[in-house]
mmCIF file of C-alpha atoms and ligand atoms in Angstrom:
data_model
loop_
_atom_site.group_PDB
_atom_site.id
_atom_site.type_symbol
_atom_site.label_atom_id
_atom_site.label_comp_id
_atom_site.label_asym_id
_atom_site.label_seq_id
_atom_site.Cartn_x
_atom_site.Cartn_y
_atom_site.Cartn_z
ATOM 1 C CA MET A 1 5.333 -9.526 20.613
ATOM 2 C CA THR A 2 7.233 -6.428 19.264
ATOM 3 C CA SER A 3 9.331 -5.189 21.758
ATOM 4 C CA PRO A 4 12.170 -2.481 21.970
ATOM 5 C CA SER A 5 14.790 -5.411 21.313
ATOM 6 C CA SER A 6 12.697 -6.319 18.273
ATOM 7 C CA SER A 7 14.090 -6.085 14.761
ATOM 8 C CA ILE A 8 10.878 -4.612 13.632
ATOM 9 C CA MET A 9 10.912 -0.805 12.981
ATOM 10 C CA PRO A 10 8.875 0.439 15.824
ATOM 11 C CA THR A 11 6.079 1.939 13.438
ATOM 12 C CA TYR A 12 3.540 -0.311 15.561
ATOM 13 C CA PHE A 13 5.238 -0.495 19.162
ATOM 14 C CA ASN A 14 1.879 -0.065 20.759
ATOM 15 C CA ARG A 15 0.680 -3.638 19.552
ATOM 16 C CA LEU A 16 -2.041 -5.337 21.481
ATOM 17 C CA PRO A 17 -0.600 -8.241 23.803
ATOM 18 C CA VAL A 18 -1.917 -11.155 21.802
ATOM 19 C CA ALA A 19 -1.127 -13.153 18.579
ATOM 20 C CA PHE A 20 -3.417 -15.081 16.559
ATOM 21 C CA GLU A 21 -2.797 -18.719 15.406
ATOM 22 C CA ARG A 22 -6.041 -19.709 13.384
ATOM 23 C CA GLY A 23 -9.328 -18.340 12.322
ATOM 24 C CA GLU A 24 -12.786 -19.454 11.167
ATOM 25 C CA GLY A 25 -15.371 -17.069 9.864
ATOM 26 C CA VAL A 26 -15.724 -14.157 12.580
ATOM 27 C CA TRP A 27 -13.647 -15.912 15.077
ATOM 28 C CA LEU A 28 -9.919 -15.890 15.794
ATOM 29 C CA TRP A 29 -8.176 -18.291 18.202
ATOM 30 C CA ASP A 30 -4.976 -17.006 20.020
ATOM 31 C CA THR A 31 -1.788 -18.735 20.447
ATOM 32 C CA GLU A 32 -3.265 -20.176 24.164
ATOM 33 C CA GLY A 33 -6.362 -21.496 22.244
ATOM 34 C CA LYS A 34 -8.423 -18.722 23.577
ATOM 35 C CA ARG A 35 -11.371 -17.808 20.989
ATOM 36 C CA TYR A 36 -12.316 -14.051 19.963
ATOM 37 C CA LEU A 37 -14.970 -12.615 18.161
ATOM 38 C CA ASP A 38 -13.319 -10.282 15.415
ATOM 39 C CA ALA A 39 -15.314 -7.065 14.986
ATOM 40 C CA VAL A 40 -12.238 -5.455 13.153
ATOM 41 C CA ALA A 41 -11.692 -8.262 10.461
ATOM 42 C CA GLY A 42 -7.904 -6.812 9.685
ATOM 43 C CA ILE A 43 -9.469 -3.405 9.294
ATOM 44 C CA ALA A 44 -12.440 -4.034 6.974
ATOM 45 C CA VAL A 45 -10.100 -6.683 5.071
ATOM 46 C CA CYS A 46 -11.596 -9.936 5.664
ATOM 47 C CA GLY A 47 -15.375 -9.389 4.454
ATOM 48 C CA LEU A 48 -15.804 -12.998 3.871
ATOM 49 C CA GLY A 49 -14.314 -13.970 7.232
ATOM 50 C CA HIS A 50 -11.352 -16.090 8.114
ATOM 51 C CA ALA A 51 -10.028 -19.191 6.501
ATOM 52 C CA HIS A 52 -13.110 -18.980 3.823
ATOM 53 C CA PRO A 53 -12.806 -22.368 2.098
ATOM 54 C CA ALA A 54 -13.972 -21.183 -1.399
ATOM 55 C CA ILE A 55 -10.778 -18.666 -0.932
ATOM 56 C CA THR A 56 -8.479 -21.094 0.623
ATOM 57 C CA ARG A 57 -9.429 -23.669 -2.470
ATOM 58 C CA VAL A 58 -8.610 -20.622 -5.115
ATOM 59 C CA ILE A 59 -5.250 -19.803 -3.568
ATOM 60 C CA SER A 60 -4.311 -23.400 -3.461
ATOM 61 C CA ALA A 61 -5.513 -24.152 -6.924
ATOM 62 C CA GLN A 62 -4.020 -21.017 -8.589
ATOM 63 C CA ALA A 63 -0.499 -21.166 -6.797
ATOM 64 C CA ALA A 64 -0.287 -24.912 -7.874
ATOM 65 C CA LYS A 65 -0.758 -23.511 -11.617
ATOM 66 C CA LEU A 66 0.689 -20.056 -11.617
ATOM 67 C CA ILE A 67 1.720 -17.214 -9.158
ATOM 68 C CA HIS A 68 2.915 -14.371 -11.059
ATOM 69 C CA THR A 69 4.167 -13.842 -14.724
ATOM 70 C CA SER A 70 4.663 -9.751 -15.314
ATOM 71 C CA ASN A 71 2.672 -7.000 -16.396
ATOM 72 C CA ASN A 72 4.516 -7.564 -19.806
ATOM 73 C CA TYR A 73 2.259 -10.366 -20.801
ATOM 74 C CA GLU A 74 -1.411 -10.583 -21.219
ATOM 75 C CA ILE A 75 -2.991 -11.680 -17.866
ATOM 76 C CA PRO A 76 -6.546 -13.099 -18.870
ATOM 77 C CA ASN A 77 -7.634 -13.298 -14.942
ATOM 78 C CA GLN A 78 -7.088 -9.573 -14.952
ATOM 79 C CA GLU A 79 -9.557 -9.413 -17.719
ATOM 80 C CA LYS A 80 -11.889 -11.160 -15.866
ATOM 81 C CA LEU A 81 -11.741 -9.480 -12.639
ATOM 82 C CA ALA A 82 -11.427 -5.965 -14.202
ATOM 83 C CA LYS A 83 -14.878 -6.992 -15.882
ATOM 84 C CA GLN A 84 -16.552 -7.911 -12.721
ATOM 85 C CA LEU A 85 -15.577 -4.786 -10.698
ATOM 86 C CA CYS A 86 -16.336 -2.706 -13.248
ATOM 87 C CA THR A 87 -20.059 -4.053 -13.793
ATOM 88 C CA HIS A 88 -20.680 -3.447 -10.228
ATOM 89 C CA ALA A 89 -18.946 -0.237 -9.693
ATOM 90 C CA GLN A 90 -20.490 0.955 -13.184
ATOM 91 C CA MET A 91 -16.934 1.864 -14.430
ATOM 92 C CA GLU A 92 -15.047 1.043 -17.559
ATOM 93 C CA GLN A 93 -11.019 0.400 -16.913
ATOM 94 C CA ALA A 94 -9.267 -0.810 -14.226
ATOM 95 C CA TYR A 95 -5.776 -0.499 -13.066
ATOM 96 C CA PHE A 96 -4.517 -3.267 -10.734
ATOM 97 C CA CYS A 97 -2.149 -2.877 -7.793
ATOM 98 C CA ASN A 98 -1.495 -3.978 -4.293
ATOM 99 C CA SER A 99 -2.596 -1.663 -1.540
ATOM 100 C CA GLY A 100 -5.145 1.012 -0.875
ATOM 101 C CA ALA A 101 -2.297 3.728 -1.068
ATOM 102 C CA GLU A 102 -0.958 2.526 -4.428
ATOM 103 C CA ALA A 103 -4.623 2.489 -5.792
ATOM 104 C CA ASN A 104 -5.185 6.255 -4.581
ATOM 105 C CA GLU A 105 -1.475 7.447 -5.765
ATOM 106 C CA SER A 106 -2.772 5.836 -9.242
ATOM 107 C CA ALA A 107 -5.942 8.302 -8.972
ATOM 108 C CA ILE A 108 -3.731 11.271 -8.178
ATOM 109 C CA LYS A 109 -1.351 10.619 -10.935
ATOM 110 C CA LEU A 110 -4.339 10.474 -13.041
ATOM 111 C CA ALA A 111 -5.715 13.433 -11.942
ATOM 112 C CA ARG A 112 -2.337 14.939 -12.996
ATOM 113 C CA LEU A 113 -2.391 13.707 -16.205
ATOM 114 C CA PHE A 114 -6.007 15.099 -16.645
ATOM 115 C CA ALA A 115 -4.605 18.510 -15.828
ATOM 116 C CA ARG A 116 -1.875 18.253 -18.302
ATOM 117 C CA LYS A 117 -4.714 17.724 -20.896
ATOM 118 C CA LYS A 118 -6.303 20.994 -19.743
ATOM 119 C CA SER A 119 -2.898 22.722 -19.744
ATOM 120 C CA ILE A 120 -3.252 23.382 -16.201
ATOM 121 C CA ASP A 121 0.721 23.453 -14.762
ATOM 122 C CA THR A 122 0.058 23.597 -10.776
ATOM 123 C CA PRO A 123 -3.071 21.390 -10.488
ATOM 124 C CA LEU A 124 -4.937 21.537 -7.111
ATOM 125 C CA ILE A 125 -6.977 18.552 -5.803
ATOM 126 C CA LEU A 126 -9.384 19.465 -3.004
ATOM 127 C CA THR A 127 -9.714 16.713 -0.146
ATOM 128 C CA LEU A 128 -11.534 16.599 3.185
ATOM 129 C CA ARG A 129 -9.990 17.443 6.757
ATOM 130 C CA HIS A 130 -9.819 14.154 8.652
ATOM 131 C CA SER A 131 -9.395 12.131 5.473
ATOM 132 C CA PHE A 132 -7.059 9.299 5.311
ATOM 133 C CA HIS A 133 -5.588 8.029 1.839
ATOM 134 C CA GLY A 134 -2.690 6.394 2.495
ATOM 135 C CA ARG A 135 1.092 6.594 3.594
ATOM 136 C CA SER A 136 2.763 6.886 0.447
ATOM 137 C CA LEU A 137 4.044 10.765 0.003
ATOM 138 C CA ALA A 138 1.406 11.724 -2.209
ATOM 139 C CA THR A 139 -1.603 9.824 -0.369
ATOM 140 C CA LEU A 140 -0.503 11.229 2.868
ATOM 141 C CA SER A 141 -0.192 14.813 1.240
ATOM 142 C CA ALA A 142 -3.797 14.046 0.122
ATOM 143 C CA SER A 143 -5.070 13.181 3.537
ATOM 144 C CA GLY A 144 -6.429 16.003 5.847
ATOM 145 C CA THR A 145 -4.742 14.628 8.975
ATOM 146 C CA PRO A 146 -1.767 16.645 9.966
ATOM 147 C CA ARG A 147 -0.676 13.586 12.392
ATOM 148 C CA ILE A 148 0.366 11.373 9.724
ATOM 149 C CA GLN A 149 1.984 14.288 7.679
ATOM 150 C CA GLU A 150 3.955 15.449 10.614
ATOM 151 C CA GLY A 151 7.791 14.672 9.773
ATOM 152 C CA PHE A 152 7.291 14.116 5.811
ATOM 153 C CA GLU A 153 7.359 17.907 4.833
ATOM 154 C CA PRO A 154 7.732 19.221 2.137
ATOM 155 C CA LEU A 155 4.425 17.663 1.283
ATOM 156 C CA VAL A 156 3.326 16.883 -2.391
ATOM 157 C CA ALA A 157 1.753 20.292 -3.671
ATOM 158 C CA ARG A 158 -1.113 21.012 -4.248
ATOM 159 C CA PHE A 159 -3.800 19.616 -1.913
ATOM 160 C CA GLU A 160 -6.332 21.919 0.139
ATOM 161 C CA TYR A 161 -8.626 20.555 2.518
ATOM 162 C CA VAL A 162 -12.312 21.484 3.225
ATOM 163 C CA ASP A 163 -14.554 20.071 6.111
ATOM 164 C CA ILE A 164 -17.070 17.077 5.295
ATOM 165 C CA ASN A 165 -20.592 18.195 4.009
ATOM 166 C CA ASP A 166 -19.356 21.685 3.707
ATOM 167 C CA ALA A 167 -20.859 22.598 0.288
ATOM 168 C CA GLU A 168 -19.756 26.364 0.719
ATOM 169 C CA ALA A 169 -16.372 25.768 1.236
ATOM 170 C CA VAL A 170 -16.267 23.681 -1.996
ATOM 171 C CA THR A 171 -17.881 26.415 -4.264
ATOM 172 C CA HIS A 172 -15.501 28.868 -2.416
ATOM 173 C CA TYR A 173 -12.459 26.691 -3.783
ATOM 174 C CA ILE A 174 -14.275 26.451 -7.428
ATOM 175 C CA SER A 175 -14.312 30.230 -7.664
ATOM 176 C CA LYS A 176 -11.071 31.330 -6.056
ATOM 177 C CA GLU A 177 -8.927 28.589 -7.944
ATOM 178 C CA LYS A 178 -10.804 28.010 -11.022
ATOM 179 C CA ASP A 179 -7.791 27.912 -13.174
ATOM 180 C CA ALA A 180 -6.005 25.126 -11.057
ATOM 181 C CA LEU A 181 -8.706 22.957 -9.424
ATOM 182 C CA VAL A 182 -8.804 19.613 -11.242
ATOM 183 C CA ALA A 183 -10.316 16.972 -8.794
ATOM 184 C CA ILE A 184 -12.275 16.530 -5.701
ATOM 185 C CA MET A 185 -11.267 13.525 -3.852
ATOM 186 C CA LEU A 186 -12.936 11.840 -0.729
ATOM 187 C CA GLU A 187 -14.089 8.899 1.131
ATOM 188 C CA PRO A 188 -17.874 8.579 0.930
ATOM 189 C CA ILE A 189 -17.488 7.632 4.736
ATOM 190 C CA GLN A 190 -14.250 8.492 6.530
ATOM 191 C CA GLY A 191 -12.925 5.366 8.397
ATOM 192 C CA ASP A 192 -9.894 6.554 10.200
ATOM 193 C CA GLY A 193 -11.090 10.012 10.617
ATOM 194 C CA GLY A 194 -13.997 8.463 12.738
ATOM 195 C CA VAL A 195 -16.805 7.229 10.793
ATOM 196 C CA ARG A 196 -17.820 10.733 9.158
ATOM 197 C CA ILE A 197 -20.496 10.161 6.622
ATOM 198 C CA ALA A 198 -20.745 12.209 3.583
ATOM 199 C CA SER A 199 -24.435 13.031 3.266
ATOM 200 C CA ASN A 200 -26.247 12.161 -0.043
ATOM 201 C CA ASP A 201 -27.098 15.603 -0.958
ATOM 202 C CA TYR A 202 -23.479 16.464 -0.629
ATOM 203 C CA LEU A 203 -22.220 13.868 -2.786
ATOM 204 C CA GLN A 204 -24.721 14.521 -5.137
ATOM 205 C CA PHE A 205 -23.671 18.343 -5.147
ATOM 206 C CA LEU A 206 -20.066 17.369 -5.614
ATOM 207 C CA ARG A 207 -21.386 15.302 -8.620
ATOM 208 C CA LYS A 208 -22.921 18.226 -10.164
ATOM 209 C CA MET A 209 -20.031 20.614 -9.275
ATOM 210 C CA CYS A 210 -17.607 18.186 -10.925
ATOM 211 C CA ASP A 211 -19.790 18.357 -14.136
ATOM 212 C CA GLU A 212 -20.223 21.686 -14.346
ATOM 213 C CA HIS A 213 -16.527 22.810 -13.868
ATOM 214 C CA ASP A 214 -14.968 19.724 -15.646
ATOM 215 C CA LEU A 215 -13.291 18.332 -12.555
ATOM 216 C CA LEU A 216 -12.670 14.758 -11.598
ATOM 217 C CA LEU A 217 -14.644 13.045 -8.752
ATOM 218 C CA ILE A 218 -12.579 10.956 -7.176
ATOM 219 C CA LEU A 219 -14.124 8.299 -4.809
ATOM 220 C CA ASP A 220 -11.743 6.664 -2.254
ATOM 221 C CA GLU A 221 -13.635 3.392 -1.448
ATOM 222 C CA VAL A 222 -10.893 1.497 -0.192
ATOM 223 C CA GLN A 223 -12.357 0.902 2.620
ATOM 224 C CA THR A 224 -16.340 1.355 2.233
ATOM 225 C CA GLY A 225 -16.371 -0.654 -1.196
ATOM 226 C CA LEU A 226 -17.577 -4.249 -1.792
ATOM 227 C CA GLY A 227 -20.504 -4.432 0.365
ATOM 228 C CA ARG A 228 -19.018 -2.938 3.646
ATOM 229 C CA THR A 229 -21.635 -0.026 3.738
ATOM 230 C CA GLY A 230 -24.651 -2.205 2.459
ATOM 231 C CA LYS A 231 -24.111 -1.288 -1.172
ATOM 232 C CA TRP A 232 -21.377 -2.787 -3.419
ATOM 233 C CA PHE A 233 -20.158 1.007 -3.280
ATOM 234 C CA ALA A 234 -20.885 3.703 -0.974
ATOM 235 C CA GLY A 235 -21.442 6.213 -3.770
ATOM 236 C CA GLN A 236 -24.409 4.168 -4.583
ATOM 237 C CA HIS A 237 -26.401 5.276 -1.435
ATOM 238 C CA ALA A 238 -26.391 8.597 -3.242
ATOM 239 C CA HIS A 239 -26.624 7.316 -6.747
ATOM 240 C CA VAL A 240 -23.236 9.121 -7.353
ATOM 241 C CA LEU A 241 -21.006 7.478 -9.946
ATOM 242 C CA PRO A 242 -17.579 9.043 -9.730
ATOM 243 C CA ASP A 243 -14.830 9.559 -12.419
ATOM 244 C CA ILE A 244 -12.157 7.383 -10.545
ATOM 245 C CA LEU A 245 -13.061 5.079 -7.990
ATOM 246 C CA THR A 246 -10.480 3.245 -5.918
ATOM 247 C CA VAL A 247 -10.798 -0.015 -3.747
ATOM 248 C CA ALA A 248 -8.691 -2.419 -1.927
ATOM 249 C CA LYS A 249 -9.078 -4.022 1.409
ATOM 250 C CA THR A 250 -12.051 -6.599 0.840
ATOM 251 C CA LEU A 251 -10.799 -7.109 -2.653
ATOM 252 C CA GLY A 252 -8.563 -9.714 -1.608
ATOM 253 C CA ASN A 253 -10.001 -11.115 1.791
ATOM 254 C CA GLY A 254 -6.363 -10.680 2.882
ATOM 255 C CA PHE A 255 -4.434 -11.330 -0.170
ATOM 256 C CA PRO A 256 -3.069 -7.952 -1.095
ATOM 257 C CA ILE A 257 -4.718 -6.604 -4.325
ATOM 258 C CA ALA A 258 -6.008 -3.342 -4.969
ATOM 259 C CA ALA A 259 -7.648 -1.362 -8.219
ATOM 260 C CA CYS A 260 -7.939 2.046 -9.352
ATOM 261 C CA LEU A 261 -11.174 2.182 -11.640
ATOM 262 C CA ALA A 262 -11.834 4.904 -14.133
ATOM 263 C CA ARG A 263 -14.833 6.170 -16.204
ATOM 264 C CA ASP A 264 -15.655 8.466 -18.999
ATOM 265 C CA LYS A 265 -13.150 11.377 -18.879
ATOM 266 C CA ALA A 266 -10.506 9.556 -16.869
ATOM 267 C CA CYS A 267 -10.209 6.882 -19.242
ATOM 268 C CA ASN A 268 -7.207 6.237 -21.311
ATOM 269 C CA LEU A 269 -5.316 8.983 -19.341
ATOM 270 C CA PHE A 270 -2.635 6.370 -18.636
ATOM 271 C CA GLY A 271 -0.962 5.569 -21.975
ATOM 272 C CA PRO A 272 1.951 3.034 -22.402
ATOM 273 C CA GLY A 273 4.764 3.562 -19.906
ATOM 274 C CA LYS A 274 2.931 6.132 -17.780
ATOM 275 C CA HIS A 275 2.277 3.591 -14.917
ATOM 276 C CA GLY A 276 3.315 0.348 -13.629
ATOM 277 C CA THR A 277 3.881 -2.408 -11.183
ATOM 278 C CA THR A 278 5.928 -5.510 -10.917
ATOM 279 C CA PHE A 279 3.559 -7.324 -8.403
ATOM 280 C CA GLY A 280 -0.006 -5.781 -9.156
ATOM 281 C CA GLY A 281 -2.798 -7.890 -10.739
ATOM 282 C CA SER A 282 -0.834 -11.250 -10.548
ATOM 283 C CA PRO A 283 -2.747 -14.266 -11.872
ATOM 284 C CA LEU A 284 -2.761 -15.277 -8.256
ATOM 285 C CA ALA A 285 -4.177 -12.037 -6.891
ATOM 286 C CA CYS A 286 -6.834 -11.717 -9.619
ATOM 287 C CA ALA A 287 -8.062 -15.487 -8.935
ATOM 288 C CA VAL A 288 -8.592 -14.554 -5.092
ATOM 289 C CA ALA A 289 -10.406 -11.252 -5.905
ATOM 290 C CA SER A 290 -12.527 -12.967 -8.481
ATOM 291 C CA GLU A 291 -13.490 -15.315 -5.941
ATOM 292 C CA VAL A 292 -14.205 -12.978 -3.455
ATOM 293 C CA ILE A 293 -16.487 -11.176 -5.753
ATOM 294 C CA ARG A 294 -18.454 -14.371 -6.733
ATOM 295 C CA VAL A 295 -18.939 -15.205 -3.276
ATOM 296 C CA ILE A 296 -19.926 -11.961 -2.256
ATOM 297 C CA GLU A 297 -22.737 -12.102 -5.347
ATOM 298 C CA GLU A 298 -23.782 -15.741 -4.464
ATOM 299 C CA ASP A 299 -24.055 -15.548 -0.398
ATOM 300 C CA ASN A 300 -25.850 -12.039 -1.093
ATOM 301 C CA LEU A 301 -23.267 -10.219 1.350
ATOM 302 C CA VAL A 302 -24.037 -7.055 0.433
ATOM 303 C CA GLN A 303 -27.816 -7.402 1.425
ATOM 304 C CA ASN A 304 -26.646 -9.229 4.490
ATOM 305 C CA ALA A 305 -24.229 -6.236 5.615
ATOM 306 C CA GLN A 306 -27.179 -3.867 5.112
ATOM 307 C CA GLU A 307 -29.369 -6.058 7.136
ATOM 308 C CA MET A 308 -26.950 -6.888 9.970
ATOM 309 C CA GLY A 309 -25.842 -3.482 10.025
ATOM 310 C CA ASP A 310 -29.092 -2.128 10.524
ATOM 311 C CA TYR A 311 -29.770 -4.997 13.286
ATOM 312 C CA LEU A 312 -26.319 -4.055 15.116
ATOM 313 C CA GLN A 313 -26.902 -0.472 15.368
ATOM 314 C CA THR A 314 -30.424 -1.354 16.743
ATOM 315 C CA GLN A 315 -29.148 -3.494 19.298
ATOM 316 C CA LEU A 316 -26.291 -1.217 20.174
ATOM 317 C CA ARG A 317 -28.590 1.710 20.834
ATOM 318 C CA LYS A 318 -30.618 -0.493 22.994
ATOM 319 C CA LYS A 319 -28.080 -2.022 24.920
ATOM 320 C CA LEU A 320 -25.798 1.041 25.368
ATOM 321 C CA ALA A 321 -28.816 3.617 25.932
ATOM 322 C CA SER A 322 -27.895 3.433 29.774
ATOM 323 C CA LEU A 323 -24.466 4.611 29.472
ATOM 324 C CA PRO A 324 -24.071 8.174 29.667
ATOM 325 C CA GLY A 325 -20.707 8.054 27.806
ATOM 326 C CA VAL A 326 -22.066 7.073 24.648
ATOM 327 C CA VAL A 327 -22.575 10.218 22.509
ATOM 328 C CA GLU A 328 -23.807 8.929 19.278
ATOM 329 C CA ILE A 329 -24.072 5.567 17.042
ATOM 330 C CA ARG A 330 -23.451 6.263 13.439
ATOM 331 C CA GLY A 331 -22.744 4.172 10.810
ATOM 332 C CA ARG A 332 -24.028 2.395 7.421
ATOM 333 C CA GLY A 333 -24.158 -1.381 6.983
ATOM 334 C CA LEU A 334 -21.274 -3.050 8.813
ATOM 335 C CA MET A 335 -18.998 0.167 9.248
ATOM 336 C CA ILE A 336 -20.344 1.294 12.552
ATOM 337 C CA GLY A 337 -18.661 3.891 14.985
ATOM 338 C CA VAL A 338 -19.657 4.248 18.533
ATOM 339 C CA GLN A 339 -18.796 7.667 19.541
ATOM 340 C CA LEU A 340 -17.638 8.076 23.361
ATOM 341 C CA ASP A 341 -17.362 11.176 25.372
ATOM 342 C CA ARG A 342 -13.743 10.924 26.300
ATOM 343 C CA PRO A 343 -10.639 9.432 24.572
ATOM 344 C CA CYS A 344 -10.766 5.682 24.771
ATOM 345 C CA LEU A 345 -7.614 4.582 22.950
ATOM 346 C CA ASP A 346 -7.177 2.053 25.871
ATOM 347 C CA ILE A 347 -10.634 0.340 25.301
ATOM 348 C CA SER A 348 -9.561 -2.103 22.460
ATOM 349 C CA ARG A 349 -7.031 -3.515 24.940
ATOM 350 C CA LYS A 350 -9.354 -3.625 27.674
ATOM 351 C CA ALA A 351 -12.106 -5.598 25.084
ATOM 352 C CA LEU A 352 -9.410 -8.517 25.008
ATOM 353 C CA ALA A 353 -10.553 -9.562 28.614
ATOM 354 C CA GLN A 354 -14.159 -10.056 26.830
ATOM 355 C CA GLN A 355 -12.319 -11.874 23.890
ATOM 356 C CA LEU A 356 -13.680 -9.245 21.559
ATOM 357 C CA LEU A 357 -11.650 -7.313 19.006
ATOM 358 C CA ILE A 358 -12.566 -3.987 18.328
ATOM 359 C CA ASN A 359 -10.643 -0.779 17.072
ATOM 360 C CA VAL A 360 -10.344 2.869 18.077
ATOM 361 C CA VAL A 361 -10.168 5.906 15.524
ATOM 362 C CA ALA A 362 -10.046 9.687 16.146
ATOM 363 C CA ASN A 363 -9.409 8.956 19.793
ATOM 364 C CA SER A 364 -12.721 8.559 20.983
ATOM 365 C CA MET A 365 -14.832 6.419 18.468
ATOM 366 C CA ILE A 366 -14.977 2.682 18.437
ATOM 367 C CA ARG A 367 -15.200 1.618 14.916
ATOM 368 C CA LEU A 368 -16.781 -1.883 14.401
ATOM 369 C CA LEU A 369 -15.978 -3.384 10.904
ATOM 370 C CA PRO A 370 -16.936 -7.040 11.478
ATOM 371 C CA PRO A 371 -16.881 -9.573 8.592
ATOM 372 C CA LEU A 372 -19.581 -9.129 6.236
ATOM 373 C CA ILE A 373 -20.827 -12.815 6.653
ATOM 374 C CA LEU A 374 -21.895 -11.697 10.197
ATOM 375 C CA THR A 375 -24.985 -13.668 11.578
ATOM 376 C CA GLN A 376 -27.777 -12.406 13.714
ATOM 377 C CA THR A 377 -26.412 -14.625 16.655
ATOM 378 C CA GLU A 378 -22.630 -13.583 16.136
ATOM 379 C CA ALA A 379 -24.340 -9.715 16.043
ATOM 380 C CA ASP A 380 -25.872 -10.613 19.610
ATOM 381 C CA GLU A 381 -22.846 -11.797 21.037
ATOM 382 C CA LEU A 382 -20.701 -8.562 19.677
ATOM 383 C CA VAL A 383 -23.245 -6.187 21.329
ATOM 384 C CA LYS A 384 -23.073 -8.614 24.786
ATOM 385 C CA ARG A 385 -19.281 -8.222 24.787
ATOM 386 C CA LEU A 386 -19.208 -4.849 23.791
ATOM 387 C CA SER A 387 -21.929 -3.707 26.258
ATOM 388 C CA VAL A 388 -20.153 -5.663 29.145
ATOM 389 C CA CYS A 389 -16.653 -3.902 28.396
ATOM 390 C CA LEU A 390 -18.388 -0.380 27.922
ATOM 391 C CA HIS A 391 -20.198 -0.987 31.422
ATOM 392 C CA ALA A 392 -16.730 -1.959 32.943
ATOM 393 C CA TYR A 393 -15.046 0.922 31.063
ATOM 394 C CA TYR A 394 -17.314 3.524 32.393
ATOM 395 C CA ASP A 395 -17.346 1.804 35.986
ATOM 396 C CA THR A 396 -13.622 2.031 36.239
ATOM 397 C CA VAL A 397 -13.637 5.814 34.988
ATOM 398 C CA SER A 398 -16.368 6.639 37.494
ATOM 399 C CA ALA A 399 -14.714 4.731 40.386
ATOM 400 C CA SER A 400 -11.232 6.748 39.545
ATOM 401 C CA ASN A 401 -12.972 9.843 39.742
ATOM 402 C CA ALA A 402 -14.591 9.276 42.962
ATOM 403 C CA SER A 403 -11.035 8.449 44.619
HETATM 404 C C1 PLP B 1 -10.010 4.813 2.882
HETATM 405 C C2 PLP B 1 -8.916 4.434 2.835
HETATM 406 N N1 PLP B 1 -7.956 4.867 1.939
HETATM 407 C C3 PLP B 1 -6.549 4.120 1.815
HETATM 408 C C4 PLP B 1 -6.220 3.552 2.449
HETATM 409 C C5 PLP B 1 -4.802 3.018 2.546
HETATM 410 O O1 PLP B 1 -4.615 1.788 2.306
HETATM 411 P P1 PLP B 1 -3.345 0.969 2.212
HETATM 412 O O2 PLP B 1 -3.047 0.364 4.021
HETATM 413 O O3 PLP B 1 -3.840 -0.811 1.774
HETATM 414 O O4 PLP B 1 -2.453 1.359 1.629
HETATM 415 C C6 PLP B 1 -7.134 3.039 3.790
HETATM 416 C C7 PLP B 1 -6.432 2.388 4.784
HETATM 417 O O5 PLP B 1 -6.669 2.137 5.890
HETATM 418 C C8 PLP B 1 -8.143 3.440 3.862
HETATM 419 O O6 PLP B 1 -9.217 3.235 4.909
#
């Protein structure tokens, strides 16, 4: 456990008091042999669950052949993965890197180059309040969340923030900043910000505005991409294609890999020498990601996420209806939020007693992101454990209010 005497920088000092030794499917075992139902999946990463045999196989086989060369050489595994991703996302080009922040950093750099092409010197990118795009300087500047910006000023210029689903605010910026605005960047469903859903109408409106005013639409699908919301990509719920799409998390099932995809006017902005990475898109990382996509296809996991997500929401509504503290249950596919009426940051700690892993965002929202392979029996178990946990939580709260 990380303690004040640890040699690790204390960015995660409120770690939960449990360490895991092994996993299988949606289950994790701690160092004492206790089994936990994992409704976090490494924060939407382990879509295929833990220790998936196909992923273990491909990691071993590719590692035995070749792990890394350099982007100075051709990498056939990159070509294959780029085609798979571009087919599902209806995009045209891919740039590979190692994390969601890097993918978004790439997207922001593309927007800057797009601005240069239009002779705009101080380009403005519009993003959303409560957004989360990463922890690098440009991506935290893009994130409309003061909590992650504090201490890192001066921020990277120029980002402005509007509320999700507020079309008028976008129109306002388009007219006020018509000589500077180059892109609109958003998560189709905000994760860290509290499972806030951009409506289909809003996404279609943004697409229309970007077409009419020659702006780039950037969808950050780092968390929502690759089946999580019941479509390959969440923009597809609204039939909206972005110009740039970023993807990470599920792509490697835990092996670090991410991608920035481009289409149409966003293609070919990175010329030789304009961007690069030592580790990104290695033969190993790309082999793993190709296999992740193959398994998602073969096992119909996008459809499973849709069906199990609907089932889970229905069951949660039934079982949690008697709790006055549950304000709303919302989400798409297997990205579900249970909004409580009060801050509940300690509830993931309390859920450990039920051998359940959950995550809290935006202070009072329980975020459920179980693996895409979730079965109905496991969904029932999740609801049962969460319901026990929440009932116990509210009993404690009312007991302490009474005393
Ligand atoms: C929507 C979104 N964008 C970007 C990121 C940053 O990804 P990473 O932590 O891999 O840099 C995250 C991480 O949670 C995310 O949810």
